[in-house]
Structures are given as structure tokens and as C-alpha cells.
Tab-separated table of C-alpha atoms in Angstrom:
chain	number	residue	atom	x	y	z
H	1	UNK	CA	-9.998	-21.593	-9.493
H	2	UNK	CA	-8.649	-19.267	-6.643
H	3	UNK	CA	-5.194	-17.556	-7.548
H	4	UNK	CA	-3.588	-16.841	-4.074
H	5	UNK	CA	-3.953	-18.011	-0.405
H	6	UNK	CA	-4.358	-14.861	1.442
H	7	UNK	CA	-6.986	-14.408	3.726
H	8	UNK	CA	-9.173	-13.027	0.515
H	9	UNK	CA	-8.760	-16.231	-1.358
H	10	UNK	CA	-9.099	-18.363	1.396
H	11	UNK	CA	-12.584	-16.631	2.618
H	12	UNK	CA	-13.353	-17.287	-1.072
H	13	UNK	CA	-12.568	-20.686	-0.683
H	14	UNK	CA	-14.349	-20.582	2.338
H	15	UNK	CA	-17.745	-19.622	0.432
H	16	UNK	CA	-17.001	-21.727	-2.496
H	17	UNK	CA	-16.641	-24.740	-0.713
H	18	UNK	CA	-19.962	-23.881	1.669
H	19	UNK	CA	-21.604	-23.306	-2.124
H	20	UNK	CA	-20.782	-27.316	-2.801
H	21	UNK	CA	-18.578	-25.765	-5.567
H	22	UNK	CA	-15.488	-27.697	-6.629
H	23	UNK	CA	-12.588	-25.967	-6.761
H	24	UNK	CA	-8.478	-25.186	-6.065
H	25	UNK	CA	-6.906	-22.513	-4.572
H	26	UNK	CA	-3.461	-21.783	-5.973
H	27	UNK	CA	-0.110	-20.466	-4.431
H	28	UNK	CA	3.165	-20.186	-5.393
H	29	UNK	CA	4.426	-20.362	-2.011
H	30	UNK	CA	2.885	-20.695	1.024
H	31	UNK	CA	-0.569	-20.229	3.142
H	32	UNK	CA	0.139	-16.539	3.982
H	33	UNK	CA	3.355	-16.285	2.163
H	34	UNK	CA	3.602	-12.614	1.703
H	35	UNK	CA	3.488	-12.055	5.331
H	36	UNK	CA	6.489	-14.634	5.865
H	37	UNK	CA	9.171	-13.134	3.785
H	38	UNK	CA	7.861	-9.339	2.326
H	39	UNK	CA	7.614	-7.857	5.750
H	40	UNK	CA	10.442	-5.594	8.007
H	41	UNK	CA	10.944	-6.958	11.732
H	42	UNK	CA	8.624	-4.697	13.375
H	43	UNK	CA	5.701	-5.090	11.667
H	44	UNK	CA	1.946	-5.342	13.079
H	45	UNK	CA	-1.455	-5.192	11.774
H	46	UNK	CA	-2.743	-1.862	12.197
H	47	UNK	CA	-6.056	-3.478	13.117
H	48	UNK	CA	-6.601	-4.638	16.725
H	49	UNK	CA	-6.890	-8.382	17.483
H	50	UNK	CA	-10.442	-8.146	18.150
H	51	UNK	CA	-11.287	-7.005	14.815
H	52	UNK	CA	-9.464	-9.654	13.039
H	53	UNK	CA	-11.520	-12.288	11.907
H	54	UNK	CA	-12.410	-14.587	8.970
H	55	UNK	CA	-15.135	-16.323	8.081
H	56	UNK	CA	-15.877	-18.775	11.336
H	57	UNK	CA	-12.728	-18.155	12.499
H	58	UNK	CA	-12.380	-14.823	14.902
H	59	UNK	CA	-9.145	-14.390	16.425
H	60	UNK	CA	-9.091	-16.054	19.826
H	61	UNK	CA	-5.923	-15.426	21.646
H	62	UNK	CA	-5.206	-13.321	24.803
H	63	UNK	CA	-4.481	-10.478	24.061
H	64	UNK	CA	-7.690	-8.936	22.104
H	65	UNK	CA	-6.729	-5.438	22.228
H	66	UNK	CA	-3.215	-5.464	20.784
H	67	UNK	CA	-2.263	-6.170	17.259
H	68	UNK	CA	-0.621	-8.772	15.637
H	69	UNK	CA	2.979	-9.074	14.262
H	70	UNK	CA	3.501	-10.244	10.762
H	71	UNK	CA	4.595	-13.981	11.407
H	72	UNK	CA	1.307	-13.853	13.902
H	73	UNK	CA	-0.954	-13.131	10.679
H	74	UNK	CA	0.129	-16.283	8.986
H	75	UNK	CA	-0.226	-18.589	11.441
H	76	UNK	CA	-3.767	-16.746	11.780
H	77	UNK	CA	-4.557	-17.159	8.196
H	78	UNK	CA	-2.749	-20.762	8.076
H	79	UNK	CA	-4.717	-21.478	10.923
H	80	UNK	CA	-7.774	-20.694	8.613
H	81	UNK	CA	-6.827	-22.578	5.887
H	82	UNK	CA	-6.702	-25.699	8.148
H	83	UNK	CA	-9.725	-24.797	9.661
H	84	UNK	CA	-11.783	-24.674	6.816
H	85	UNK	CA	-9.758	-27.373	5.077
H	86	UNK	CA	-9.498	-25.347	1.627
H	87	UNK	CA	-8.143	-27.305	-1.066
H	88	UNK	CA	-4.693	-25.359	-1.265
H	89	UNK	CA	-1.905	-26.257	-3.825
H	90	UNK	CA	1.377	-24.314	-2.656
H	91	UNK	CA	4.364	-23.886	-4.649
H	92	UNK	CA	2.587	-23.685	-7.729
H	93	UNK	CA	3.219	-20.193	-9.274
H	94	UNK	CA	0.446	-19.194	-12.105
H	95	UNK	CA	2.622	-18.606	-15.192
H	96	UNK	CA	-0.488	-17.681	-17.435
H	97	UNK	CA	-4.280	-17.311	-17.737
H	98	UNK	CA	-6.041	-17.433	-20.873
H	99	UNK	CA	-9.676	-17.157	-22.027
H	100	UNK	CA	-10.067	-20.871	-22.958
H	101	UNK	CA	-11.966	-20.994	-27.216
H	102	UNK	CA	-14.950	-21.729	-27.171
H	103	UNK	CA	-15.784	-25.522	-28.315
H	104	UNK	CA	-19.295	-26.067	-28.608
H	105	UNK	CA	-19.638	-26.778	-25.193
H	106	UNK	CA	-19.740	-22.959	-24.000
H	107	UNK	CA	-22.001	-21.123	-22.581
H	108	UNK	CA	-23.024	-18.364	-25.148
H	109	UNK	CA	-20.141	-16.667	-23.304
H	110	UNK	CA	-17.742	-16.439	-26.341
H	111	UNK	CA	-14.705	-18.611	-24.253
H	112	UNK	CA	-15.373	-21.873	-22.057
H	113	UNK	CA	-13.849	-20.603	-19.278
H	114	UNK	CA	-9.811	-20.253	-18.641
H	115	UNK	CA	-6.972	-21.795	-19.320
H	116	UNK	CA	-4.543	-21.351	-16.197
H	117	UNK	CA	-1.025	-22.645	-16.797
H	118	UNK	CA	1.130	-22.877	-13.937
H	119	UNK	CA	4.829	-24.469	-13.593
H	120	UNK	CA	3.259	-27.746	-12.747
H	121	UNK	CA	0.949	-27.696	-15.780
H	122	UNK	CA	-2.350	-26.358	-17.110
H	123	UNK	CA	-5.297	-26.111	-15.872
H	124	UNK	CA	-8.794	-25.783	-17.300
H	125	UNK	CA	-11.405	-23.616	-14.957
H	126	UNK	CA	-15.164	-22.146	-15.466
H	127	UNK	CA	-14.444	-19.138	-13.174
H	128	UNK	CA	-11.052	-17.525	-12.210
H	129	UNK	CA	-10.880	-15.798	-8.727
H	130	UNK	CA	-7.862	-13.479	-8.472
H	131	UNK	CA	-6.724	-13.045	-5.512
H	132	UNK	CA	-2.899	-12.931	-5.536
H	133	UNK	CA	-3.119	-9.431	-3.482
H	134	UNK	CA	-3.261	-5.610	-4.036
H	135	UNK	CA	0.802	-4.558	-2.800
H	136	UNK	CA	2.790	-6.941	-5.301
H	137	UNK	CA	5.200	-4.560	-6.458
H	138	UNK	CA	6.663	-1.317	-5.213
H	139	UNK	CA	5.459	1.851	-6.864
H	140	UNK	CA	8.983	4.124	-6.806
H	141	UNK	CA	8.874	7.391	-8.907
H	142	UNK	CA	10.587	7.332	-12.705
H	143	UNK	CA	13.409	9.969	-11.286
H	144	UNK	CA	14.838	7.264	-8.663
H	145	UNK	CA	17.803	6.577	-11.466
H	146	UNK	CA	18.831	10.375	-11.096
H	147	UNK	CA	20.071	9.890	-7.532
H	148	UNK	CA	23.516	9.919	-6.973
H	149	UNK	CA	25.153	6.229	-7.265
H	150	UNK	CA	26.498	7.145	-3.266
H	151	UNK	CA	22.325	6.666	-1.901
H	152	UNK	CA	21.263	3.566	-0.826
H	153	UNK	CA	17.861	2.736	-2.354
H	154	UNK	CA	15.023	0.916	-0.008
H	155	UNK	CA	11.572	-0.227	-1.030
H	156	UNK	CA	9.523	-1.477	2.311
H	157	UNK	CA	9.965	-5.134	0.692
H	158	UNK	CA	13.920	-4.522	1.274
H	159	UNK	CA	13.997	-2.788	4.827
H	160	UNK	CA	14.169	-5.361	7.673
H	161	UNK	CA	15.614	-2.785	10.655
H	162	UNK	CA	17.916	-0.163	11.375
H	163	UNK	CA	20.555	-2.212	11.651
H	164	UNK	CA	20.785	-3.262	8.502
H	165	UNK	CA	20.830	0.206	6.970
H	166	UNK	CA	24.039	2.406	6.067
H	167	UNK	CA	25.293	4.748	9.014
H	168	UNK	CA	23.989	8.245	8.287
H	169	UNK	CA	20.841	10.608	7.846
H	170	UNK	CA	17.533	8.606	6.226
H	171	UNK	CA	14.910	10.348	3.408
H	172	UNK	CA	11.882	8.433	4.069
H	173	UNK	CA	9.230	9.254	1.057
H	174	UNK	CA	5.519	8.949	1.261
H	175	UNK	CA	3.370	9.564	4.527
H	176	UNK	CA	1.377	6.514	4.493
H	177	UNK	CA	1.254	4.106	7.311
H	178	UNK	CA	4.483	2.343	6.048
H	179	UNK	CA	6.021	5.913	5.609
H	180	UNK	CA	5.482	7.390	9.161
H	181	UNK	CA	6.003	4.191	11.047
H	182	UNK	CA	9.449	3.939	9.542
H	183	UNK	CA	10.346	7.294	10.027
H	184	UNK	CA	9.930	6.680	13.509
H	185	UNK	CA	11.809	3.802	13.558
H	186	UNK	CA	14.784	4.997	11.603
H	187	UNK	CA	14.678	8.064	14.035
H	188	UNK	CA	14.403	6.192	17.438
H	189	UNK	CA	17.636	4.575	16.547
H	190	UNK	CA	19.104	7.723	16.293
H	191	UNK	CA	19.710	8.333	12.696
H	192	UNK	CA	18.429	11.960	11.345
H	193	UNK	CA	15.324	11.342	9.165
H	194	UNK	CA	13.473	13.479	6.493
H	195	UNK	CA	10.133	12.527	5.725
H	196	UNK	CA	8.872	13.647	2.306
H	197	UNK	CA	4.970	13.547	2.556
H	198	UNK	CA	2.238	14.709	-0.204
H	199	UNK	CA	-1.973	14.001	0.693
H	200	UNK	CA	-1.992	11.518	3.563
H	201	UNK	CA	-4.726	10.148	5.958
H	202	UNK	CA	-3.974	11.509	9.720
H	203	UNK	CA	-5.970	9.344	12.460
H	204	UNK	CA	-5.648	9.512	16.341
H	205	UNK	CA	-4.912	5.813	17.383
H	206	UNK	CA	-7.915	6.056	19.824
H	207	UNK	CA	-10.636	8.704	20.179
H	208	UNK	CA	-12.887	9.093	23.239
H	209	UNK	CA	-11.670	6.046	24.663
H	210	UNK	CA	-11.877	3.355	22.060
H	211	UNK	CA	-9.545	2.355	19.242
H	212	UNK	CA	-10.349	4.654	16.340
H	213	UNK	CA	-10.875	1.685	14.297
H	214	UNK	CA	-13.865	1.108	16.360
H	215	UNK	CA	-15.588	3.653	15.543
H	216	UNK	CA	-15.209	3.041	12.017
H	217	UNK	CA	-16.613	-0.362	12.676
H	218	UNK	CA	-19.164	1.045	15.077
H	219	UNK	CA	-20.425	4.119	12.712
H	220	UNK	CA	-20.874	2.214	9.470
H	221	UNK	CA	-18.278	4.455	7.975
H	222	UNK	CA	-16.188	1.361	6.676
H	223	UNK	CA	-19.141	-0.671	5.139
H	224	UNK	CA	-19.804	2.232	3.180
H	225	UNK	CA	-20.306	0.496	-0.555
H	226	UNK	CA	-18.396	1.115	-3.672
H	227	UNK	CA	-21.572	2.231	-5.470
H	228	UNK	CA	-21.679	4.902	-2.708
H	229	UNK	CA	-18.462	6.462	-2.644
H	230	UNK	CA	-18.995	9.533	-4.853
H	231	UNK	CA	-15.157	9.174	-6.111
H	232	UNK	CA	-14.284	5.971	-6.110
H	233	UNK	CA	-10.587	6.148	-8.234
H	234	UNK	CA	-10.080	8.673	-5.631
H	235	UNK	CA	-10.419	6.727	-2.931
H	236	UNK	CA	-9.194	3.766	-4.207
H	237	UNK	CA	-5.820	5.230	-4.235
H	238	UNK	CA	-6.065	6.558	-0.902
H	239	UNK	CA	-2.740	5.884	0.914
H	240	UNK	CA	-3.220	3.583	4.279
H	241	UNK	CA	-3.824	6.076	7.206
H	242	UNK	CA	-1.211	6.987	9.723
H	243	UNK	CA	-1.736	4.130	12.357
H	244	UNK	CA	0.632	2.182	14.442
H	245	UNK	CA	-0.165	-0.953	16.556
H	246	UNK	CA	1.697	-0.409	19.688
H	247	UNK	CA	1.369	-1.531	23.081
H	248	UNK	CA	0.594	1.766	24.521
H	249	UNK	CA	-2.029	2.435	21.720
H	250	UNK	CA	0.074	5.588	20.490
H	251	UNK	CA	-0.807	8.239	17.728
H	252	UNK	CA	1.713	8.314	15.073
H	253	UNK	CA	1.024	11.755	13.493
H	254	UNK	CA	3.100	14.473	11.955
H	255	UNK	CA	3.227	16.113	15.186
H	256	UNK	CA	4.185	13.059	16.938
H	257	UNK	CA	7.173	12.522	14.489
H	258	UNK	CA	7.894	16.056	14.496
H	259	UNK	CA	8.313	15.565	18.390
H	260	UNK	CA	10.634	12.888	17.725
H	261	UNK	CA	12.599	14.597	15.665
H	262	UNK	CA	11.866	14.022	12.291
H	263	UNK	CA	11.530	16.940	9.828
H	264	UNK	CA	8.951	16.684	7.525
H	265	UNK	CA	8.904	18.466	3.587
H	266	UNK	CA	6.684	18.406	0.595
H	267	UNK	CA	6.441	15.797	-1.794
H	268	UNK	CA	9.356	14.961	-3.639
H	269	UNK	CA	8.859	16.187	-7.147
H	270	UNK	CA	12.034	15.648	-9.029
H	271	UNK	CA	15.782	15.336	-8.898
H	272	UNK	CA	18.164	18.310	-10.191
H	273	UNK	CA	21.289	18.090	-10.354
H	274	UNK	CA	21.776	16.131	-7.577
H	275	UNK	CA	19.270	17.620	-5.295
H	276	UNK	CA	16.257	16.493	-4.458
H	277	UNK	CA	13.128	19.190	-5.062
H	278	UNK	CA	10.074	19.494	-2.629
H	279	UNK	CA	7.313	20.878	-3.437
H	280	UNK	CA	6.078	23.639	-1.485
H	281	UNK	CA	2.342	22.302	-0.553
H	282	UNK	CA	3.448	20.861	2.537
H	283	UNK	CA	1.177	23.161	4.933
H	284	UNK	CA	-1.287	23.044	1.915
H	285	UNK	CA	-1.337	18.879	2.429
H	286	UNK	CA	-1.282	19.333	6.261
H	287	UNK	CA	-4.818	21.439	6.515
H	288	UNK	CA	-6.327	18.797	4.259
H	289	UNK	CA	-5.341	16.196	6.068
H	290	UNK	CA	-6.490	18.067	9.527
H	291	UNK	CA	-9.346	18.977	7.820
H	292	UNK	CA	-10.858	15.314	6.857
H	293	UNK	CA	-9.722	13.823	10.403
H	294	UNK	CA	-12.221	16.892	11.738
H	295	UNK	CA	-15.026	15.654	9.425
H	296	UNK	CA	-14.894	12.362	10.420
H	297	UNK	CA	-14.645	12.777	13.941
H	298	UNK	CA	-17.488	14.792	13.284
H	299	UNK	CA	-19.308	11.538	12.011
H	300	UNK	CA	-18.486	9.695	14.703
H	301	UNK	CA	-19.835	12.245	17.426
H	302	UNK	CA	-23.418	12.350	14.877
H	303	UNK	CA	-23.498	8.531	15.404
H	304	UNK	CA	-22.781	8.345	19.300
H	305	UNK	CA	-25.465	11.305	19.452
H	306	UNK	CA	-28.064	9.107	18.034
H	307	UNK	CA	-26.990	5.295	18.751
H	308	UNK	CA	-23.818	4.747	21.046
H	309	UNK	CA	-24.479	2.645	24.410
H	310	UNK	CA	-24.965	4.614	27.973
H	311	UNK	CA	-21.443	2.880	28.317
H	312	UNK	CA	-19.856	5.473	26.060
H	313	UNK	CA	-18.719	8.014	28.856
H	314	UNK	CA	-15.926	10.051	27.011
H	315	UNK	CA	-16.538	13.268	25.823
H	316	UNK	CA	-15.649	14.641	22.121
H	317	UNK	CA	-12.022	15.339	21.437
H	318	UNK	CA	-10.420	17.486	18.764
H	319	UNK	CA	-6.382	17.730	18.356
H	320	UNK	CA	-4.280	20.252	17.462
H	321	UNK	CA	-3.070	20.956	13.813
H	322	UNK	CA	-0.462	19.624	12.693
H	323	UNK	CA	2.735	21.884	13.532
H	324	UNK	CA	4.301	22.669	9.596
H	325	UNK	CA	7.335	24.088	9.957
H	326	UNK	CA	7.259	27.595	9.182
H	327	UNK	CA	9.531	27.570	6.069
H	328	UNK	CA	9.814	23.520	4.784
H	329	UNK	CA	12.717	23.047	3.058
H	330	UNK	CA	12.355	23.015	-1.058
H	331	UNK	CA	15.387	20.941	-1.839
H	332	UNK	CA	18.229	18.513	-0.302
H	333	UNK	CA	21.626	18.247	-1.710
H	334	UNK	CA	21.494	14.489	-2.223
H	335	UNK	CA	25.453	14.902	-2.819
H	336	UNK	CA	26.569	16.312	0.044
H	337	UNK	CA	26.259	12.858	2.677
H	338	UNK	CA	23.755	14.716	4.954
H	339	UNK	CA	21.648	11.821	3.659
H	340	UNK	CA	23.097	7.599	3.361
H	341	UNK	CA	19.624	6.115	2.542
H	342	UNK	CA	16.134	6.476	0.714
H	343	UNK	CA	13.462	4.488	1.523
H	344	UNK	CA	10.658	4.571	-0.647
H	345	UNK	CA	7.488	4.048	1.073
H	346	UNK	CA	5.576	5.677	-2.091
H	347	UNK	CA	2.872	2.323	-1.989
H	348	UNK	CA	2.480	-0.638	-3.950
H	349	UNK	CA	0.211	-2.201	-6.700
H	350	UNK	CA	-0.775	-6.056	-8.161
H	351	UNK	CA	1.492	-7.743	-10.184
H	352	UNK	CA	-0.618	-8.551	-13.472
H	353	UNK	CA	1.864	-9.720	-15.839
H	354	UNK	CA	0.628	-13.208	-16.422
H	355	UNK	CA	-2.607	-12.065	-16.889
H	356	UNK	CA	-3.614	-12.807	-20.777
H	357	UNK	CA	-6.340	-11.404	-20.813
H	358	UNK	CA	-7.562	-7.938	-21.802
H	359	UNK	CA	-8.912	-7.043	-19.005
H	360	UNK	CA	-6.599	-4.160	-17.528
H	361	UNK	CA	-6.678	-0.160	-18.239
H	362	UNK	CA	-4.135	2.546	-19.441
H	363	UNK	CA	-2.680	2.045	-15.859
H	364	UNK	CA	-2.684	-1.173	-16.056
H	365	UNK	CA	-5.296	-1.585	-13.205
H	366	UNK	CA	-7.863	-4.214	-13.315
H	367	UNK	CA	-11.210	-3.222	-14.675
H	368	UNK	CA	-13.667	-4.137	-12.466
H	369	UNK	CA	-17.323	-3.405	-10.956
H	370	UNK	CA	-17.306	-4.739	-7.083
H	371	UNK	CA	-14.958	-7.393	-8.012
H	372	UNK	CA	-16.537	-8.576	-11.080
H	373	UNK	CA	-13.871	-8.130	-13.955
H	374	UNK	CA	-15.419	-5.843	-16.697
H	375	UNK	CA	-16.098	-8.118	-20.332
H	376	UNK	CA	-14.631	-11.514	-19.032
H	377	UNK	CA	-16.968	-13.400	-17.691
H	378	UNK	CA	-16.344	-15.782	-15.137
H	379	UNK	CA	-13.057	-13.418	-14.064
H	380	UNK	CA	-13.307	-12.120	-9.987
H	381	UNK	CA	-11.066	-10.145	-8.003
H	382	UNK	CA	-10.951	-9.702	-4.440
H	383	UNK	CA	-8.399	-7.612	-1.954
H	384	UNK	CA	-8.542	-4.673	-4.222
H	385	UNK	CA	-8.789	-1.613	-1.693
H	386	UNK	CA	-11.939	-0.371	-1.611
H	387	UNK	CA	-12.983	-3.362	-3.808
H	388	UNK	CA	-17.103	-3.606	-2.493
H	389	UNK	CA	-16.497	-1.681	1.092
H	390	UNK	CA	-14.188	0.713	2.334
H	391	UNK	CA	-13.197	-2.112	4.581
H	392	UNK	CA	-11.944	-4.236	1.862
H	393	UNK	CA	-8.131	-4.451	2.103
H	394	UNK	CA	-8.274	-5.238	5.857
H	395	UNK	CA	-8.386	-8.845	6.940
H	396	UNK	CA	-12.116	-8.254	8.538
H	397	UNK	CA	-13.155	-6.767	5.153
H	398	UNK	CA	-12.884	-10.016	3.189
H	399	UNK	CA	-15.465	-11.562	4.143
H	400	UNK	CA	-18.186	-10.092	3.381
H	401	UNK	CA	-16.842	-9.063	-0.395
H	402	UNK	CA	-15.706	-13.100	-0.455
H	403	UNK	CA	-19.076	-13.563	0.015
H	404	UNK	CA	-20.785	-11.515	-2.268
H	405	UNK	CA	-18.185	-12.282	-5.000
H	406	UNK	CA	-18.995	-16.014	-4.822
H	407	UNK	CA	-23.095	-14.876	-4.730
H	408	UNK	CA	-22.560	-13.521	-7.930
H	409	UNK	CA	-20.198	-16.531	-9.037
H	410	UNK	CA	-22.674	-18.742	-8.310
H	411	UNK	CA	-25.595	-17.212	-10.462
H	412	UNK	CA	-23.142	-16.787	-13.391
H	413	UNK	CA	-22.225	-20.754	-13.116
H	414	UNK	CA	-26.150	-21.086	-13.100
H	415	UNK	CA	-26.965	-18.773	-16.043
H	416	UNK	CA	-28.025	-15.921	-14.104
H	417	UNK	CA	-25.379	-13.801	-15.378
């Protein structure tokens, strides 16, 4: 059983089926449904379209450099699904799963696999797959209910465009992907935006003449394993790095907002009397951030060094710092109508709430190792960031934890495990 037909579950699917193992694939709406309806307007992959592939299915369009638009992914991944003819049930929502009692027919496993109950009716399955996606539900800071009742509140999964946003100034908190490429859209339409930012990921769009995202393809810096990452909570909670997929290939940086016109602050750290306090680590957050992209540019000049193709002409580049204001403002007067809106681009996490099984920690994140859930056996994940790979939340990265996951599926179905 396969809960969710994202790309992850359907390159699951994909492996399952190749394995000769019988099986569904579950979804409550449709193929690809969260990039339908939980998207804004502008939306693209921040992946180019060369680099987005499934299993057997590479993209194959025209245009292999730019970057596809949200309605574009789910024909892609629909396009999959009918490709590789997985057995998808849509409109079936998963209401429940269960460790099923063991019956004398188990497999010295202490449950006989799962019971899966869905609004169409149970089902009984040896293995579970989840695979209903990592960005669910909007993670928004407790103090949100101390705004004043005069802000409009946005979570990414409510924003469609400017237009559709209150006249006025825009707060736009977290510096994530989501975060700066909002910013810059709120801004462009001529609105006065604040971007509250705490430890982001800064990346040039391209470096020495390729997509940056090349050279983390290129340099083996995103197959780097799970068992290899020397923090992995750490990086698991990593927030997406500041990319855009634009036509013109543009760097959406601090600086580059900055230029536009936003003003950046610290991370928002509570509400006061209706003001909203920043804390004062913005330059502090700004020379990390500098600081990594150096490193792995670094990485990337090692590997061209000692492998790259005569092909690769451009010199090494480095980029300026990014330009903190010299004194950041420490608070906002959320009263005082300088700002209309919030939008909180503070990230997301799964939605485990018909999960019956005990299987999730204090933070109610899954326990896993490498997608194997921790004392259930017979329970998967896949699409968890950093899951097997650093690669693993991208579309490209599924595969090859898909593949693995159903590997070790297979041996437990056999007894191996």
C-alpha cells in the first residue's frame, strides 16, 4: 500500500510494480493534487527542466533549461502515472492506519501487517509506504494570535497574487525560497515589504556559467547519504535555499531584494504590545549564510580542479556579502497601518494525524532510518527532506530513495528483515 500520488509514491509504485509486487497507491484527490490547488499563481520548480525526471520518464519538452510552473508539474507527474500505469485510487482519503493483531498467520513480527481505513472502506496491507508529502501543514509561530485583529494573516497555501492581498505595506516572515520569492513579488507590485529572516541558505542562480543546481548534481554534493551527513536533524530542517526559476536565470538574494526595495530584519521573536520584536542577529545570520555559500563554492571549484570537462571555460566567481543594513530595525508597530498583511512563509511539515501508530517523536516527526520507520515493521516513508540523499525532496531525488526503499521492502516481504 502506497499513501499518496506524488512523484515519491508514484516512483515507488514504479519499483513495486517492476518488483512483480501487488499493490495500490492511494489519494484523496488527484495524481499530483497538491500542485493543483496548494500553490500561488507564480509558482515554478526551482529545479531546471533538465533535471526533472522520474523513473523512465525524463522531462522531454522544449524548453530544457527553464523551469516548470506548478500546473506543468502535474501534468508531468500525471503524465508518469499513465506512463507507468500505477494502480492509482483517487479520491480516497486515508482516515486511519493501524498495526493489524497478529492471527497466527504473522510473521514473528508481532502485527500482520496494517489495517488502512479510508472513506471508501478498509483495507488490509503487508507493508505501508507513506508518502502523502513532507509540506502538509503550515508551521506559523504560537504568538500569531497576539497580532492585532486589523493584520491580515497569509500562509503560502492562502496567497495566490498581489491582487488578492489588502492595499498597504506587507511583513513577509522566513527567508526560505517561498519567503524571498514573495517578497519580491509583493514588492514588484509596488507594495512596501519587510522581510523578517533568521538562518537561511543563499545560492547564486548560476555560477561559472551553469545553473548552480548543476553543480550540485555534477559534484556529488546532493547524493551525499544520510549516514554521511554529520548532523542530520540539522539539516533536515534546513529551510529550501534562496532560488527562483526565472527566465533570465536571476539570483534572488538579500542583496537582490534589498535592491528592490525590500528591507530586511531579524527573526521575528515575539509580539509586545502590539509590536512586533526582531531579533538583533540579522548581520549575525547574514555572515553565516555568506559564509556556507563560500564553502561550497569552494567544493565546486575542488571538483572542476580534478574532474570537470575541457568544456568548462568560466573562471571561479565569488559575490559580495550581503549588504545588512547598518542598524536593522528591532521592532514594528503592528498598530500603526504601516503594515496591512503578514505572510507567513515560516515552512511546513506532514500531516500525521491518522497515523495510529506509535511511530512519531516529541515533535511529532516520523521516526525513521533512510525511510524505514523505526519499530514498525513493514512501515516506509519517502519525500522526507533529506530522507536517504540530500537530493531527496526534489522531484529527481525520488528515485533513487524509491528505489532503495522498495530494495529493502522487498527483503522484509522475503524474511530478510
Amino acid at each position: 500500500m502506497v499513501i499518496g500520488a506524488g512523484h515519491a509514491g508514484l516512483a515507488v509504485s514504479r519499483f513495486l510494480g517492476g518488483a512483480g509486487i501487488d499493490h495500490l497507491v492511494l489519494e484523496r484527490g488527484e495524481v499530483g493534487n497538491s500542485w493543483r490547488r496548494e500553490r500561488w499563481d507564480s509558482l515554478r520548480l526551482l529545479t531546471p527542466n533538465w533535471l526533472t525526471r522520474l523513473p523512465d520518464h525524463p522531462y522531454q519538452g522544449p524548453d530544457p533549461d527553464g523551469y516548470l510552473s506548478a500546473h506543468e508539474v502535474a501534468d508531468f507527474i500525471g503524465g508518469f502515472a499513465a506512463a507507468s500505469r500505477a494502480p492509482v485510487r483517487t479520491g480516497t482519503e486515508v482516515t486511519s492506519v493501524r498495526a493489524a493483531a497478529a492471527d497466527g498467520q504473522g510473521h514473528g513480527h508481532g502485527h500482520d501487517g496494517y489495517l488502512v481505513r479510508t472513506d471508501q472502506g478498509e483495507i488490509r496491507a503487508r507493508c505501508v509506504v507513506i508518502a502523502s508529502g513532507a509540506c502538509n501543514v503550515p508551521v506559523v509561530p504560537g504568538f500569531k494570535d497576539a497580532l492585532p485583529d486589523s493584520i491580515r494573516e497569509l500562509t503560502p497555501f492562502d496567497y495566490t497574487g498581489p491582487a488578492a492581498l489588502p492595499e498597504g505595506g506587507v511583513l513577509v516572515v522566513g527567508g526560505s525560497a517561498t519567503g524571498v520569492q514573495l517578497a519580491a513579488e509583493l514588492r514588484r507590485s509596488g507594495r512596501p515589504v519587510v522581510l523578517s529572516t533568521g538562518e537561511h541558505v543563499r545560492l547564486p542562480r548560476t555560477y561559472r556559467g551553469r545553473d548552480v543546481l548543476w553543480w550540485m548534481q555534477a559534484s556529488g554534493v546532493w547524493d551525499q547519504r544520510h549516514d554521511e551527513v554529520d548532523d542530520l536533524e540539522r539539516a533536515r530542517a534546513l529551510p529550501s535555499p534562496q532560488l527562483v526559476g526565472t527566465p533570465e536565470r536571476s539570483t534572488l538574494d538579500l542583496n537582490a531584494l534589498i535592491e528592490l526595495g525590500v528591507e530586511p530584519v531579524g527573526r521575528w521573536a515575539a509580539v509586545r504590545d502590539g509590536r512586533a520584536l526582531f531579533s538583533g542577529g540579522l548581520r549575525n545570520v547574514c555572515s553565516l549564510a555568506d559564509l556556507k555559500m563560500e564553502r561550497l563554492l569552494d567544493t565546486f571549484d575542488e571538483w572542476a580542479r580534478k574532474y570537470a570537462d575541457d568544456d568548462l571555460t568560466d573562471e571561479p566567481q565569488r559575490f559580495a556579502p550581503t549588504r545588512v543594513p547598518a542598524s536593522a530595525r528591532l521592532q514594528l508597530d503592528l498598530r500603526g497601518g504601516e503594515i496591512q498583511t503578514v505572510v507567513w512563509a515560516t515552512g511546513f511539515r506532514p500531516d500525521y494525524r491518522w497515523l495510529d501508530v506509535p511511530v512519531l517523536d516529541a515533535k511529532g516527526r516520523l521516526r525513521h532510518v533512510g525511510g524505514v520507520v523505526t519499530d514498525s515493521p513493514g512501515l516506509y516513508a519517502v519525500g522526507l527532506p533529506v530522507l536517504r540523499r540530500r537530493k531527496s525532496t526534489f522531484i529527481h531525488g525520488a528515485e533513487d530513495d524509491a528505489r532503495e526503499v522498495v530494495e529493502h521492502l522487498t527483503g522484509y516481504l522475503a524474511g530478510r528483515h
